[in-house]
C-alpha atoms as one frame of an Amber mdcrd trajectory, in Angstrom:
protein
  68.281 129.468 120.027  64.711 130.804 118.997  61.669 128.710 120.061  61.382
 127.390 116.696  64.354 125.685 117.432  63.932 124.296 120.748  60.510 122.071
 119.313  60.819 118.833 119.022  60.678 117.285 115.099  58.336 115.097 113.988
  60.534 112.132 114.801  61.873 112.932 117.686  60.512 111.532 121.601  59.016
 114.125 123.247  59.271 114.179 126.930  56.241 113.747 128.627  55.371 115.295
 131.830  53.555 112.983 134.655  50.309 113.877 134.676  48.047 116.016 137.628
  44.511 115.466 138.278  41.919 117.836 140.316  38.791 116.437 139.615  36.822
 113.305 138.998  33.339 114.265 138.211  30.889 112.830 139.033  32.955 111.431
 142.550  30.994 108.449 142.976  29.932 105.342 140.661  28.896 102.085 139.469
  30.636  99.597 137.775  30.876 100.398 134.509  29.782 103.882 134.655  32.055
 106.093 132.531  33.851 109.187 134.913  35.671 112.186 133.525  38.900 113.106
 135.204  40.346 116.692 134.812  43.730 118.094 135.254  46.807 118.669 132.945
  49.254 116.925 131.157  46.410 113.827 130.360  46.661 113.670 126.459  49.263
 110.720 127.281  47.530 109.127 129.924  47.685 105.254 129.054  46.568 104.170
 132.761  43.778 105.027 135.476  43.811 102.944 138.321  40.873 102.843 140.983
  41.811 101.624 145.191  39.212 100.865 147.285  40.960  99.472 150.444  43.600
  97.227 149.711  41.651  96.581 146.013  42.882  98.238 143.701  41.600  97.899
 139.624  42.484  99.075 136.212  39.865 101.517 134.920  39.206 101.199 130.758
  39.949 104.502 129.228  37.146 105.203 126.841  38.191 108.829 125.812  41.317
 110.915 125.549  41.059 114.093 123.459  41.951 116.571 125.618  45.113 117.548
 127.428  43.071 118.742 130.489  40.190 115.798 130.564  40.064 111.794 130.113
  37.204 109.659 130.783  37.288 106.489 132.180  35.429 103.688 133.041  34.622
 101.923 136.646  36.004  98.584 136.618  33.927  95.822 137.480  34.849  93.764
 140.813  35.430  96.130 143.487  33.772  96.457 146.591  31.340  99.923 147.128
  33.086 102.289 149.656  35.251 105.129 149.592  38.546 104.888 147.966  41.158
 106.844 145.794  41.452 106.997 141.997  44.965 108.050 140.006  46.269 107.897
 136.203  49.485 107.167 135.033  51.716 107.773 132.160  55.255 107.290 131.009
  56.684 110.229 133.301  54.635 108.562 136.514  51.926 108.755 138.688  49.417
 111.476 139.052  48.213 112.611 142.488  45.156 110.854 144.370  41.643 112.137
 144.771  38.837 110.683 146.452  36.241 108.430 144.579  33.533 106.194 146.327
  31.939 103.229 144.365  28.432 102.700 144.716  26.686  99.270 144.813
């Protein structure tokens, strides 16, 4: 079977792959201050969740062009410190890297 024939159709599911992130840049921020997250597999990226202790908050996703790069936003309510931030998709959970809110 060539490549040709291995791609998925128009109407057919493609399998997504979970994603991986290696950098949020910048690492620290305010509420509401928009982030951009790097890695692979983000095109399908339809959660980003940010933990700060035992808080944990949904970040809004304000951008998603890219396979390697989504931006997000900082979600109001949590307390400044050092925490962990992570996206999701179908396929599951992406690794964890370090993000500190600022108050």
């Amino acid at each position: 079977m060539t490549q040709a024939q291995q791609r998925p159709g128009p109407n057919e599911d493609v399998a997504y792959q979970a994603p991986d992130i290696n950098q949020a840049s910048p690492e620290s921020g305010r509420e509401g201050d928009t982030i951009t997250i790097r890695g692979n597999h983000l095109a399908s990226v339809d959660k980003c969740t940010f933990q700060i202790g035992h808080d944990s908050r949904r970040g809004e996703i304000v951008h998603r062009g890219e396979d390697h790069q989504v931006k997000v936003r900082v979600p109001q309510g949590l307390p400044a410190g050092g925490g962990q931030i992570l996206v999701s998709n179908g396929a599951g959970e992406s690794n964890r890297l370090k993000f500190t809110v600022r108050s």
